[in-house]
Tab-separated table of C-alpha atoms and ligand atoms in Angstrom:
chain	number	residue	atom	x	y	z
A	988	MET	CA	106.755	115.503	106.145
A	989	ARG	CA	105.282	117.262	109.096
A	990	ALA	CA	101.829	115.701	110.822
A	991	LEU	CA	101.091	117.503	114.523
A	992	ILE	CA	98.771	115.475	116.227
A	993	ILE	CA	95.719	116.735	118.759
A	994	GLY	CA	93.844	114.840	120.924
A	995	VAL	CA	90.659	116.746	121.875
A	996	GLY	CA	88.199	114.330	124.903
A	997	GLN	CA	89.286	111.278	126.458
A	998	CYS	CA	89.377	109.354	123.869
A	999	GLY	CA	91.595	112.117	121.596
A	1000	THR	CA	94.023	112.592	124.263
A	1001	LYS	CA	94.222	108.837	125.129
A	1002	ILE	CA	95.077	108.308	121.597
A	1003	ALA	CA	97.336	111.334	120.942
A	1004	ASP	CA	99.479	110.090	124.012
A	1005	ILE	CA	99.773	106.749	122.048
A	1006	PHE	CA	101.012	108.846	119.066
A	1007	ALA	CA	103.597	110.413	121.542
A	1008	LEU	CA	104.784	107.260	122.847
A	1009	VAL	CA	106.112	107.108	119.370
A	1010	ASP	CA	107.641	110.257	119.242
A	1011	PHE	CA	105.413	112.307	117.455
A	1012	GLU	CA	104.429	115.934	118.127
A	1013	ALA	CA	101.191	115.877	119.867
A	1014	LEU	CA	99.199	117.820	121.803
A	1015	ALA	CA	95.990	116.843	124.233
A	1016	VAL	CA	93.121	119.054	124.818
A	1017	ASN	CA	90.196	118.020	127.432
A	1018	THR	CA	87.885	120.143	129.846
A	1019	SER	CA	88.603	117.518	131.849
A	1020	LYS	CA	91.730	118.165	134.760
A	1021	GLY	CA	91.792	114.048	136.282
A	1022	ASP	CA	91.626	112.562	132.040
A	1023	LEU	CA	94.084	114.830	131.686
A	1024	SER	CA	96.272	113.596	134.300
A	1025	TYR	CA	96.094	110.042	133.504
A	1026	LEU	CA	97.936	110.740	130.384
A	1027	LYS	CA	101.586	109.094	130.266
A	1028	HIS	CA	103.778	110.117	127.670
A	1029	ILE	CA	102.571	113.695	125.990
A	1030	PRO	CA	104.661	115.922	128.494
A	1031	GLN	CA	102.836	118.283	130.593
A	1032	GLU	CA	103.237	121.438	129.117
A	1033	HIS	CA	101.687	119.554	125.660
A	1034	ARG	CA	98.423	119.572	128.071
A	1035	VAL	CA	95.900	122.483	127.891
A	1036	LEU	CA	92.206	122.079	129.914
A	1037	VAL	CA	90.087	124.200	128.521
A	1038	GLY	CA	86.322	125.258	129.862
A	1039	GLU	CA	87.157	125.461	133.462
A	1040	SER	CA	85.321	128.222	134.547
A	1041	ILE	CA	81.955	125.917	132.905
A	1042	THR	CA	82.693	122.967	134.133
A	1043	GLY	CA	85.050	123.463	137.016
A	1044	GLY	CA	87.690	121.256	135.453
A	1045	LYS	CA	85.161	117.890	135.093
A	1046	GLY	CA	84.041	117.069	131.574
A	1047	VAL	CA	80.864	117.883	130.263
A	1048	ASN	CA	78.973	114.543	130.303
A	1049	ALA	CA	78.782	114.148	126.552
A	1050	ASN	CA	77.324	117.627	125.742
A	1051	PRO	CA	78.509	118.545	122.772
A	1052	LEU	CA	76.973	122.293	123.332
A	1053	LEU	CA	79.037	122.506	126.168
A	1054	GLY	CA	82.311	120.832	124.780
A	1055	ARG	CA	81.359	123.762	122.206
A	1056	GLU	CA	81.823	126.400	124.050
A	1057	ALA	CA	84.915	125.285	126.164
A	1058	MET	CA	86.966	125.074	122.844
A	1059	LYS	CA	85.222	128.397	121.971
A	1060	ARG	CA	86.342	130.164	125.146
A	1061	ASP	CA	90.093	129.017	125.479
A	1062	LEU	CA	90.737	128.618	121.956
A	1063	PRO	CA	92.851	131.440	122.128
A	1064	LEU	CA	94.979	129.440	124.765
A	1065	VAL	CA	94.792	126.387	122.435
A	1066	MET	CA	95.964	128.425	119.234
A	1067	LYS	CA	99.047	129.656	121.218
A	1068	LYS	CA	100.083	126.755	122.152
A	1069	ILE	CA	99.959	124.987	119.323
A	1070	GLY	CA	101.521	128.154	117.961
A	1071	SER	CA	104.456	127.855	120.287
A	1072	ILE	CA	105.310	124.120	119.341
A	1073	VAL	CA	104.820	124.297	115.139
A	1074	GLY	CA	107.254	127.524	115.565
A	1075	TYR	CA	108.346	128.678	111.966
A	1076	ASP	CA	108.316	125.212	110.126
A	1077	ASP	CA	105.184	123.966	108.223
A	1078	VAL	CA	102.986	121.757	109.495
A	1079	ASP	CA	101.458	119.394	106.778
A	1080	VAL	CA	99.342	117.891	108.275
A	1081	PHE	CA	97.140	118.435	111.451
A	1082	PHE	CA	95.560	115.106	112.757
A	1083	LEU	CA	92.363	115.403	115.386
A	1084	THR	CA	92.074	112.841	116.813
A	1085	PHE	CA	88.537	112.207	119.170
A	1086	GLY	CA	85.292	110.565	120.177
A	1087	PHE	CA	82.245	111.120	117.811
A	1088	GLY	CA	80.404	110.110	120.688
A	1089	GLY	CA	80.708	112.237	123.750
A	1090	GLY	CA	80.852	116.371	124.713
A	1091	THR	CA	84.766	117.355	124.614
A	1092	GLY	CA	85.546	115.708	121.220
A	1093	ALA	CA	82.709	116.101	119.086
A	1094	GLY	CA	81.499	119.458	119.919
A	1095	GLY	CA	85.313	121.226	120.606
A	1096	THR	CA	86.718	119.624	117.305
A	1097	PRO	CA	85.047	121.241	114.192
A	1098	VAL	CA	85.676	124.711	116.192
A	1099	LEU	CA	89.611	123.383	116.636
A	1100	ALA	CA	89.618	122.449	112.681
A	1101	GLU	CA	87.770	125.709	111.576
A	1102	ALA	CA	90.656	127.887	114.058
A	1103	LEU	CA	93.644	125.515	112.097
A	1104	LYS	CA	92.549	126.223	108.484
A	1105	GLU	CA	92.067	129.926	109.053
A	1106	GLU	CA	95.493	130.001	110.772
A	1107	TYR	CA	96.949	127.183	108.938
A	1108	PRO	CA	95.651	127.453	104.704
A	1109	ASP	CA	98.687	125.166	103.811
A	1110	SER	CA	98.104	122.600	106.510
A	1111	LEU	CA	95.661	119.970	106.290
A	1112	VAL	CA	93.090	119.134	108.646
A	1113	VAL	CA	92.518	115.418	108.873
A	1114	ALA	CA	90.040	114.720	111.697
A	1115	ILE	CA	90.439	110.379	112.847
A	1116	GLY	CA	87.637	109.816	115.213
A	1117	ALA	CA	85.846	106.971	116.669
A	1118	LEU	CA	82.032	106.069	116.189
A	1119	PRO	CA	79.834	105.059	118.831
A	1120	LEU	CA	78.914	101.758	119.757
A	1121	ARG	CA	74.989	101.048	119.341
A	1122	GLU	CA	74.661	100.141	122.655
A	1123	GLU	CA	75.976	103.719	123.874
A	1124	GLY	CA	71.841	104.834	123.354
A	1125	ILE	CA	70.943	107.571	121.101
A	1126	ARG	CA	72.953	110.711	122.409
A	1127	PRO	CA	76.188	109.205	121.293
A	1128	THR	CA	74.877	108.904	117.741
A	1129	ILE	CA	73.355	112.196	117.778
A	1130	ASN	CA	76.764	113.791	118.618
A	1131	ALA	CA	78.554	112.024	116.178
A	1132	ALA	CA	76.034	112.810	113.237
A	1133	ILE	CA	76.383	116.075	114.003
A	1134	THR	CA	79.851	116.315	114.321
A	1135	ILE	CA	80.304	114.202	110.919
A	1136	ASP	CA	77.713	116.778	108.879
A	1137	LYS	CA	80.213	119.708	110.782
A	1138	LEU	CA	83.491	117.763	110.233
A	1139	SER	CA	82.645	117.165	106.682
A	1140	LYS	CA	81.926	120.911	105.438
A	1141	ILE	CA	85.696	121.898	107.729
A	1142	ALA	CA	87.853	119.076	107.176
A	1143	ASP	CA	89.822	117.507	104.427
A	1144	SER	CA	89.556	114.158	105.448
A	1145	ILE	CA	87.472	112.293	108.079
A	1146	ILE	CA	89.079	108.842	109.004
A	1147	ALA	CA	86.253	107.447	111.154
A	1148	ILE	CA	86.889	104.253	112.983
A	1149	ASP	CA	83.417	102.306	113.703
A	1150	ASN	CA	83.932	100.599	117.348
A	1151	ASN	CA	81.242	98.680	116.609
A	1152	LYS	CA	83.821	96.918	114.264
A	1153	LEU	CA	85.591	95.510	117.889
A	1154	LYS	CA	83.087	93.867	119.538
A	1155	GLU	CA	83.136	91.094	117.048
A	1156	SER	CA	86.375	90.497	118.205
A	1157	GLY	CA	84.133	89.462	121.651
A	1158	GLU	CA	86.742	91.212	124.211
A	1159	ASP	CA	85.600	93.058	126.713
A	1160	ILE	CA	85.387	97.158	126.401
A	1161	THR	CA	88.308	98.626	128.036
A	1162	ARG	CA	90.556	95.867	125.942
A	1163	ALA	CA	88.780	96.568	123.382
A	1164	TYR	CA	89.402	100.662	122.962
A	1165	GLU	CA	92.975	99.986	123.654
A	1166	LYS	CA	94.041	97.382	121.230
A	1167	ILE	CA	91.774	99.822	118.315
A	1168	ASN	CA	93.399	103.107	119.713
A	1169	TYR	CA	97.035	101.133	119.433
A	1170	THR	CA	95.901	100.230	115.574
A	1171	ILE	CA	94.873	103.120	114.174
A	1172	VAL	CA	98.290	104.620	115.560
A	1173	GLU	CA	99.895	102.120	114.367
A	1174	ARG	CA	98.835	101.869	111.060
A	1175	ILE	CA	98.650	105.732	110.345
A	1176	ALA	CA	102.421	105.794	111.837
A	1177	SER	CA	103.525	103.069	109.694
A	1178	LEU	CA	101.975	105.133	106.514
A	1179	LEU	CA	103.884	108.895	107.655
A	1180	ALA	CA	107.357	106.845	108.345
A	1181	LEU	CA	106.902	105.439	104.842
A	1182	VAL	CA	106.573	108.944	103.173
A	1183	ASP	CA	109.505	110.950	102.721
A	1184	VAL	CA	111.686	107.771	102.654
A	1185	PRO	CA	114.180	108.138	99.683
A	1186	GLY	CA	114.244	105.728	97.214
A	1187	GLU	CA	112.590	105.363	93.295
A	1188	GLN	CA	109.528	104.781	93.896
A	1189	THR	CA	108.987	105.993	97.108
A	1190	LEU	CA	105.810	108.635	98.649
A	1191	ASP	CA	106.273	111.705	99.482
A	1192	ALA	CA	104.588	113.520	101.557
A	1193	SER	CA	102.938	115.704	98.433
A	1194	ASP	CA	101.071	112.522	97.282
A	1195	LEU	CA	99.894	111.629	101.066
A	1196	LYS	CA	98.585	115.158	100.943
A	1197	PHE	CA	96.598	114.970	97.927
A	1198	VAL	CA	94.964	111.522	98.760
A	1199	LEU	CA	93.935	112.868	101.675
A	1200	LYS	CA	92.943	116.789	100.671
A	1201	ALA	CA	89.840	114.702	99.478
A	1202	PHE	CA	86.394	117.404	100.025
A	1203	GLY	CA	86.054	116.262	103.590
A	1204	SER	CA	85.089	112.954	102.558
A	1205	PHE	CA	85.831	109.622	104.506
A	1206	ALA	CA	88.825	107.546	104.247
A	1207	THR	CA	90.127	104.676	105.684
A	1208	VAL	CA	93.517	102.810	106.947
A	1209	GLY	CA	93.685	99.253	105.934
A	1210	TYR	CA	96.719	96.775	106.765
A	1211	ALA	CA	98.365	93.483	106.225
A	1212	LYS	CA	101.595	91.484	106.989
A	1213	ALA	CA	102.886	87.944	106.948
A	1214	ASP	CA	105.896	86.410	106.685
A	1215	ALA	CA	107.861	86.682	103.386
A	1216	SER	CA	108.648	83.168	103.244
A	1217	LYS	CA	104.964	82.031	103.551
A	1218	ILE	CA	103.941	84.403	100.920
A	1219	ARG	CA	102.936	83.071	97.818
A	1220	ASN	CA	100.901	85.263	96.057
A	1221	LEU	CA	101.425	89.416	96.932
A	1222	SER	CA	98.566	90.264	95.302
A	1223	ARG	CA	96.752	88.170	97.742
A	1224	LEU	CA	98.336	90.167	100.248
A	1225	ILE	CA	97.691	93.347	99.096
A	1226	MET	CA	93.853	92.739	98.633
A	1227	LYS	CA	93.755	91.931	101.986
A	1228	SER	CA	94.997	94.488	103.424
A	1229	PHE	CA	91.658	96.557	101.953
A	1230	GLU	CA	89.276	94.009	102.801
A	1231	ASN	CA	87.098	95.288	105.274
A	1232	GLU	CA	87.383	93.483	108.591
A	1233	GLY	CA	91.426	95.279	108.531
A	1234	LEU	CA	89.455	98.605	108.240
A	1235	TYR	CA	87.104	99.513	110.806
A	1236	LEU	CA	84.652	101.133	109.270
A	1237	ASP	CA	81.762	99.874	106.934
A	1238	ALA	CA	82.306	101.002	104.282
A	1239	ASN	CA	82.167	100.856	99.902
A	1240	ILE	CA	85.735	100.858	98.716
A	1241	GLU	CA	84.692	100.944	95.000
A	1242	SER	CA	83.083	104.944	95.473
A	1243	ALA	CA	86.282	105.594	96.552
A	1244	LEU	CA	88.265	108.537	94.905
A	1245	TYR	CA	92.299	108.014	95.902
A	1246	GLY	CA	94.038	105.320	97.251
A	1247	LEU	CA	97.586	105.560	98.266
A	1248	VAL	CA	99.386	101.878	98.642
A	1249	ALA	CA	102.955	101.105	100.352
A	1250	ILE	CA	104.551	97.907	100.859
A	1251	HIS	CA	107.816	97.543	102.941
A	1252	GLY	CA	109.342	94.003	102.521
A	1253	PRO	CA	112.738	91.824	101.731
A	1254	PRO	CA	113.389	92.697	98.188
A	1255	GLY	CA	112.915	89.054	96.931
A	1256	ALA	CA	109.312	89.328	98.058
A	1257	LEU	CA	108.661	92.550	96.038
A	1258	LYS	CA	107.618	90.772	93.316
A	1259	ALA	CA	106.896	93.342	91.028
A	1260	SER	CA	104.147	91.516	88.545
A	1261	GLU	CA	102.309	90.328	91.816
A	1262	ILE	CA	101.921	93.948	93.067
A	1263	PHE	CA	101.270	95.575	89.646
A	1264	GLU	CA	98.181	92.655	89.428
A	1265	ALA	CA	96.974	94.002	92.538
A	1266	LEU	CA	97.129	97.860	91.618
A	1267	ASP	CA	95.916	97.246	88.544
A	1268	TYR	CA	92.604	95.602	90.014
A	1269	LEU	CA	92.592	98.197	92.646
A	1270	THR	CA	92.718	101.418	90.203
A	1271	SER	CA	89.894	99.214	88.029
A	1272	LYS	CA	87.926	98.593	90.935
A	1273	ILE	CA	87.954	101.936	92.597
A	1274	LYS	CA	86.077	105.028	91.102
A	1275	GLY	CA	88.660	107.524	91.112
A	1276	LYS	CA	90.846	105.466	89.285
A	1277	GLN	CA	93.634	107.522	90.942
A	1278	ILE	CA	96.824	104.937	93.074
A	1279	PHE	CA	99.455	106.149	94.383
A	1280	ARG	CA	102.045	103.319	94.886
A	1281	GLY	CA	105.624	103.461	96.718
A	1282	PHE	CA	107.832	100.264	97.068
A	1283	TYR	CA	110.067	100.090	99.895
A	1284	PRO	CA	112.562	97.150	99.301
A	1285	ASP	CA	114.591	96.918	103.201
A	1286	PRO	CA	117.308	93.639	102.849
A	1287	ARG	CA	117.133	93.276	107.088
A	1288	GLU	CA	113.371	92.838	106.776
A	1289	ARG	CA	111.708	89.177	106.929
A	1290	GLU	CA	107.957	90.286	106.728
A	1291	VAL	CA	105.894	92.010	103.838
A	1292	GLU	CA	104.125	94.872	105.451
A	1293	VAL	CA	100.700	96.324	102.972
A	1294	VAL	CA	99.199	99.758	104.221
A	1295	THR	CA	96.724	101.157	102.269
A	1296	LEU	CA	94.594	104.811	102.262
A	1297	LEU	CA	91.253	104.795	101.052
A	1298	SER	CA	90.138	108.165	100.315
A	1299	GLY	CA	86.722	110.155	99.013
A	1300	ILE	CA	84.423	107.658	100.528
A	1301	TYR	CA	81.102	108.497	100.080
A	1302	GLU	CA	79.635	105.351	100.981
A	1303	SER	CA	79.431	104.111	104.114
A	1304	ARG	CA	77.015	101.733	106.342
A	1305	SER	CA	78.737	102.805	109.297
A	1306	ILE	CA	78.259	106.273	108.513
A	1307	GLU	CA	75.108	106.264	106.821
A	1308	GLU	CA	73.083	103.950	109.822
A	1309	ILE	CA	74.034	106.701	112.393
A	1310	ILE	CA	73.114	109.551	110.214
A	1311	LEU	CA	69.832	107.782	109.355
A	1312	THR	CA	69.260	106.958	113.224
A	1313	ALA	CA	69.955	110.711	114.836
A	1314	LYS	CA	67.462	111.826	111.913
A	1315	GLU	CA	64.735	109.574	112.402
A	1316	TYR	CA	64.999	110.117	116.381
A	1317	ALA	CA	65.411	114.297	115.657
A	1318	ARG	CA	62.072	113.650	113.271
A	1319	SER	CA	60.005	111.667	115.995
A	1320	PHE	CA	61.517	114.204	119.055
A	1321	MET	CA	60.523	116.968	117.468
A	1322	GLU	CA	57.008	115.623	116.527
A	1323	ALA	CA	56.750	114.357	120.176
A	1324	LYS	CA	57.331	118.057	121.341
A	1325	GLU	CA	55.078	119.316	119.165
A	1326	GLU	CA	52.315	116.941	119.792
A	1327	ALA	CA	52.834	117.578	123.487
A	1328	GLU	CA	53.065	121.481	122.726
A	1329	ASN	CA	49.361	121.162	121.463
A	1330	ARG	CA	48.019	118.758	123.656
A	1331	LYS	CA	49.096	121.859	126.484
A	1332	ASN	CA	47.678	124.272	124.354
A	1333	GLU	CA	44.341	122.646	123.772
A	1334	LEU	CA	44.390	121.994	127.300
A	1335	LEU	CA	45.126	125.736	128.554
A	1336	SER	CA	43.278	126.998	126.301
A	1337	GLY	CA	39.799	128.794	127.168
A	1338	LEU	CA	40.621	129.191	131.097
A	1339	PRO	CA	39.825	133.039	132.095
A	1340	ASP	CA	42.327	135.453	133.612
A	1341	PHE	CA	42.106	136.736	136.882
A	1342	ASP	CA	40.422	139.714	135.952
A	1343	ASP	CA	37.332	137.592	134.783
A	1344	LEU	CA	36.771	136.618	137.664
A	1345	TYR	CA	38.368	138.842	141.212
A	1346	PRO	CA	36.665	142.086	141.818
A	1347	PRO	CA	39.175	144.730	140.639
A	1348	ALA	CA	41.592	144.704	143.644
A	1349	ARG	CA	41.570	148.159	145.351
A	1350	SER	CA	44.576	150.407	144.798
A	1351	THR	CA	47.496	150.344	147.530
A	1352	GLU	CA	48.742	152.746	145.784
A	1353	ASP	CA	46.733	155.658	146.483
A	1354	PRO	CA	46.510	156.767	149.957
A	1355	ALA	CA	44.199	159.494	149.785
A	1356	GLU	CA	41.632	156.579	148.647
A	1357	GLY	CA	42.520	154.652	151.606
A	1358	GLY	CA	42.111	157.555	153.934
B	1557	GTP	N1	88.188	104.118	119.688
B	1557	GTP	C1	87.987	104.591	120.854
B	1557	GTP	N2	86.870	104.681	121.663
B	1557	GTP	C2	86.790	105.397	123.114
B	1557	GTP	C3	87.558	105.668	123.020
B	1557	GTP	N3	87.183	105.925	124.989
B	1557	GTP	C4	85.634	106.355	124.225
B	1557	GTP	N4	85.526	106.107	122.883
B	1557	GTP	C5	84.129	106.295	122.440
B	1557	GTP	O1	84.233	107.759	122.330
B	1557	GTP	C6	82.807	108.497	122.814
B	1557	GTP	C7	82.942	109.038	123.934
B	1557	GTP	O2	83.926	110.030	124.182
B	1557	GTP	P1	85.115	110.720	124.799
B	1557	GTP	O3	86.375	110.741	124.542
B	1557	GTP	O4	85.359	109.365	126.780
B	1557	GTP	O5	84.161	111.851	125.826
B	1557	GTP	P2	84.900	113.574	125.534
B	1557	GTP	O6	85.249	113.846	124.628
B	1557	GTP	O7	85.296	113.076	126.758
B	1557	GTP	O8	83.322	114.544	126.488
B	1557	GTP	P3	82.967	114.110	127.756
B	1557	GTP	O9	83.614	113.141	128.354
B	1557	GTP	O10	81.546	114.118	127.195
B	1557	GTP	O11	83.236	115.710	128.383
B	1557	GTP	C8	81.928	107.111	122.989
B	1557	GTP	O12	80.975	106.687	121.822
B	1557	GTP	C9	82.748	105.578	123.113
B	1557	GTP	O13	82.569	104.969	122.332
B	1557	GTP	C10	88.852	104.949	123.196
B	1557	GTP	O14	89.713	104.824	124.249
B	1557	GTP	N5	89.157	104.745	122.417
B	1558	MG	MG1	85.795	112.930	128.794
């Protein structure tokens, strides 16, 4: 299973940088030279500055039109760099990480996603994007809504992380961002690490690709961990991995089409009856009724770890709130604009032209007349 992580914009490159820390192949793309230079783990030659001719390397200040233009102009550069990293081996999944609310990530990611789909038709393109905080105001919400719409027509799945969920922890925002970024990487990395591990009841790349190839719908990754000696019923721990607070997205999991559950821990703790109890319950609960599972008994392990991926999700309160707010704003903005336009036209109508009020000017171009 080969995954290539591509971060776009500041949020996206920060997340990609953590993936690089845990040894994933990662690329950083940004319009801001400064933000690219702050990365710690992605090698210099895997950092690409785009749109320098329009932004001077200073970012696009949350303007997704500029972000899109920047990516379009330097797309050949970005694709060439990706080609050099990919080489002759196939990539199973391109994970694109970004913030939905800014300009570079929101504007540029759909452009890149489309180019990847065209160039690598057998690889999946999965977007991993952070949804803006309500407090950030209307612009990030609009950027997010329009980008969701675009990506839903291009990407195979959209793993959305709701930043609003973090605030509930009461930490300051920088710490909270850092925490969520690490959490995202931890979950995706645990999942990818378990795919392709040899064994009988394990998951392989084709299972993961099947689950993620979900028509541009939403996906979310849950997680639960506990000391094996303290687990009274494993079924409860598995269910916990699906609970809302674990997923950073307000979603109706019953609307999911597919699920994938990976359970890793000491052999004695992985009781089949308890695992199947949870998986049966889950299968009956989700709409698509398809759950893939992998068991990873590991004698060296003392903890039981459960990673769950749910995909094909079409109902999410986090997403709905953003779309409805953006639509409502766009409607009232257009109304206000039309009203202002009408008022302006009304006010200005009935004005004469200069010719009605001034005597015709003598032409200065005809020297004969002046003479
Ligand atoms: N989870 C998470 N979200 C972040 C982080 N940094 C920014 N965001 C969110 O991402 C959005 C801003 O995106 P950025 O990545 O800063 O913007 P950008 O893509 O670099 O675009 P410009 O700065 O406009 O050029 C906001 O809605 C933030 O809430 C981060 O480290 N983690
Ligand atoms: Mg930026």
